[in-house]
Amino acid sequence: MDKFVIRGGNPLGGTIRISGAKNSALPCMAAAILTEDEITLENIPQVRDIETERRLLASMGAVVELREGEARDRTTICCHTLSDPLAKYEIVKTMRASSLVLGPLIARAGMARVAMPGGCAIGGRPIDLHIKGLEKMGATIAQEHGYLEARAERLRGTRLVFDKITVTGTEDLLMAAVLAEGETEMLNCAREPEVADLAALLTAMGAKIEGAGTSTIRVQGVSRLHGARHRIIPDRIEAGTYLIAGAMTGGDLTITGCDPSHLGAVIAKLEEAGARVEIQGPDAVRVRGGGKLRAADISTEEYPGFPTDMQAQYMALATQAEGVSLVKENIFENRFMHVQELVRMGANIKVDGSTATVRGPSPLSAAAVMCSDLRASASLVLAALVADGESIVDRIYHMDRGYERIEEKLRSVGAQIQRVGNFFPSGNR
Ligand code: EPZ
């Protein structure tokens, strides 16, 4: 089991290039199910969740090619034959986003057998809203033996109102609607940039969509879609993570290949906390730390509010800020798994329900810590970058799901970080 060994104390300086957005690549790869033609996606991040999605599509009969070498950020997917519209539990249990194949499979093949994803470290993660929307479009969905058995002659356009804002729920139903009979109007949709990116791909494939990226999306169903080529947007959460790294370590870091327009809430919060942030053109942001960081509260909200996927990383920064920062998590019910590990490094954090109170600045001391989920991992790496001494961050397979070559990117700007194999038989800390 790989670990990171990180010696803290170095201010980060230089330039880091951002990879493509995992949470856009995943629905876009699933969209290939909607056509018999070939889809080519560029700027695909080389992370574990992408490999999992590749295995999932291939297990259904798709031909999925991830290029190597300098074209390694490109993948072509051809679902000409879908011999087995089944998403096996063995794959789904490792990646909840597998449920994104549900809508496309019903739309393309009239049937789907998808393992229920189950919960994960950050919460129950139900998909009841996906199911409710698909049933309203005419699908019959039974649940047995841990699987969803879905069938539909042809999905019918309808009016859908999401009870809660759901990112993959919006994406799943958008992919179901593009081949449905008639018009679908979706209200209370997620406005995340990844939804608009998926809609851009679907439109390039011949879909008729209006309003993607707003809370109301209208779709005119068409009878078939054709192949397309699409470049995935940059990963705004990866970018935000490195901006926090630059601010926390008192460095001078430029993030390139990003989209500053997706980072509004994060940049505003970093400035409120005392970091100097400059947008340097359409795809670059510079952050300088060095001054005292000031406490600032956050409350996670759907886009364009402060992202829940940045909450753990921000909490690491708050441990170094002067004063009391309140961190309110409104999206997931159990997204404070990083707190106890940060406390073990010397942070002063108290959790009461969905609010964590962070008192700082606390000098952090290096420790052996353990990752629990993707973004909690990032929080521990950030803390280790400023901790006194050498930390061991264990179970970094969680991190490999969504951060491409993070140790290389951090080393390139002066961090002392190494990936090593298992020091002790697994389980010893
Ligand atoms: C997406 O998850 C992201 N994953 C998550 O990123 C992100 O944290 C989340 O959106 C919120 O922004 C991908 O895009 C692959 P939701 P998703 O449906 O779609 C409840 C990461 O770190 N809900 O928007 O699964 C749900 O329990 C990952 O990259 C229902 O109740 O999240 C949650 O409380 C982690 N019923 C809230 O809605 C449903 O049917 C928002 O969840 C669906 C969701």
XYZ file of C-alpha atoms in Angstrom, residues 179-350:
172
model
C -32.604 10.389 -26.856
C -36.080 10.529 -25.271
C -39.297 11.106 -27.239
C -40.197 14.806 -27.084
C -39.112 17.609 -24.799
C -37.744 17.320 -21.259
C -37.663 20.303 -18.934
C -35.446 19.842 -15.867
C -35.729 22.261 -12.923
C -33.508 22.728 -9.856
C -30.550 21.337 -11.822
C -26.933 21.424 -10.655
C -25.032 24.371 -12.154
C -21.532 22.896 -11.791
C -19.217 23.570 -14.787
C -18.952 19.804 -15.300
C -22.676 19.713 -16.187
C -22.155 22.373 -18.874
C -19.092 20.496 -20.136
C -21.114 17.303 -20.538
C -23.809 19.286 -22.367
C -21.132 20.701 -24.710
C -20.089 17.153 -25.640
C -23.704 16.005 -26.082
C -24.422 19.028 -28.294
C -21.366 18.185 -30.414
C -22.891 14.705 -30.747
C -26.120 16.229 -32.120
C -28.192 16.695 -28.975
C -30.518 19.683 -28.614
C -29.941 21.230 -25.169
C -30.607 24.695 -23.729
C -29.724 26.082 -20.308
C -26.944 23.722 -19.216
C -25.047 25.386 -16.383
C -28.217 27.082 -15.133
C -30.839 25.581 -12.840
C -33.281 24.994 -15.729
C -32.291 22.754 -18.637
C -34.488 22.041 -21.684
C -33.827 19.112 -24.002
C -35.447 18.246 -27.338
C -35.031 14.477 -27.763
C -33.504 13.256 -31.039
C -33.555 9.781 -32.578
C -29.799 9.232 -32.673
C -26.484 10.846 -31.820
C -23.198 10.719 -33.750
C -19.531 10.681 -32.808
C -17.630 13.775 -31.671
C -14.335 15.035 -30.305
C -14.292 17.071 -27.094
C -11.700 18.604 -24.763
C -12.478 18.172 -21.065
C -12.444 21.340 -18.924
C -9.665 21.829 -16.343
C -10.092 20.387 -12.852
C -11.192 23.287 -10.635
C -10.776 21.249 -7.444
C -7.210 20.256 -8.306
C -6.517 23.932 -9.080
C -8.082 25.064 -5.787
C -6.041 22.491 -3.881
C -2.764 23.838 -5.258
C -3.814 27.443 -4.661
C -4.297 26.551 -0.994
C -0.897 24.814 -0.993
C 0.746 28.014 -2.228
C -1.054 30.158 0.346
C -0.405 27.797 3.290
C 3.310 27.358 2.633
C 3.885 31.093 2.176
C 5.015 30.463 -1.372
C 4.604 32.067 -4.797
C 2.782 29.611 -7.042
C 1.266 30.022 -10.515
C -1.407 27.532 -11.562
C -1.723 27.200 -15.352
C -4.112 25.305 -17.610
C -6.977 26.173 -15.238
C -10.192 28.171 -15.727
C -10.246 31.073 -13.227
C -13.960 31.631 -13.918
C -14.639 28.291 -12.157
C -12.719 29.374 -9.053
C -14.629 32.470 -7.949
C -15.667 31.326 -4.471
C -12.293 29.741 -3.720
C -10.288 32.787 -4.843
C -12.555 35.146 -2.869
C -12.106 33.046 0.285
C -8.309 32.884 -0.129
C -8.200 36.685 -0.447
C -10.425 37.043 2.641
C -7.955 34.795 4.486
C -5.086 37.094 3.557
C -3.485 35.387 0.551
C -2.631 37.514 -2.494
C -4.320 36.065 -5.586
C -3.972 37.411 -9.127
C -5.792 36.107 -12.191
C -3.165 36.091 -14.938
C -5.156 35.667 -18.150
C -7.775 33.111 -19.221
C -5.957 30.053 -17.872
C -3.630 31.076 -15.049
C -3.860 32.168 -11.425
C -0.974 33.262 -9.198
C -1.121 32.929 -5.395
C 1.353 34.386 -2.924
C 1.363 33.591 0.806
C 3.977 34.955 3.157
C 1.771 37.341 5.108
C -0.276 36.322 8.129
C -3.301 34.202 7.261
C -6.545 35.415 8.846
C -9.457 33.246 10.010
C -12.460 33.229 7.656
C -15.626 31.120 7.815
C -16.858 28.864 5.003
C -20.229 27.250 4.355
C -20.241 24.677 1.562
C -22.896 25.212 -1.123
C -23.706 23.963 -4.580
C -21.890 25.798 -7.403
C -21.163 28.705 -7.603
C -20.914 28.642 -3.793
C -17.873 27.345 -1.911
C -17.393 23.736 -3.098
C -17.794 20.856 -0.645
C -14.865 19.244 -2.510
C -12.656 22.087 -1.215
C -13.835 21.962 2.419
C -11.177 19.588 3.742
C -8.374 21.458 1.966
C -9.607 24.801 3.306
C -9.745 23.384 6.819
C -6.024 22.602 6.596
C -5.380 26.245 5.708
C -7.649 27.439 8.548
C -5.414 25.632 11.084
C -2.681 28.123 10.092
C -4.900 31.225 10.172
C -5.030 33.709 13.058
C -8.390 33.425 14.847
C -11.467 31.203 14.765
C -12.766 29.818 11.447
C -16.180 28.121 11.291
C -16.378 25.403 8.629
C -19.982 24.430 7.850
C -20.541 21.325 5.682
C -24.006 21.467 4.134
C -23.793 18.918 1.328
C -22.623 15.638 2.889
C -23.406 14.246 6.306
C -19.998 12.816 7.146
C -17.334 14.885 5.487
C -15.125 15.589 8.516
C -13.058 12.386 8.441
C -9.897 14.492 8.057
C -10.493 16.346 11.352
C -9.126 13.718 13.732
C -6.034 13.236 11.590
C -5.398 17.009 11.531
C -5.878 17.070 15.329
C -3.235 14.351 15.634
C -0.859 16.741 13.862
C -1.611 19.432 16.439
C -4.603 21.245 14.922
C -7.224 22.740 17.265
C -10.570 21.668 15.753
C -13.875 20.898 17.464
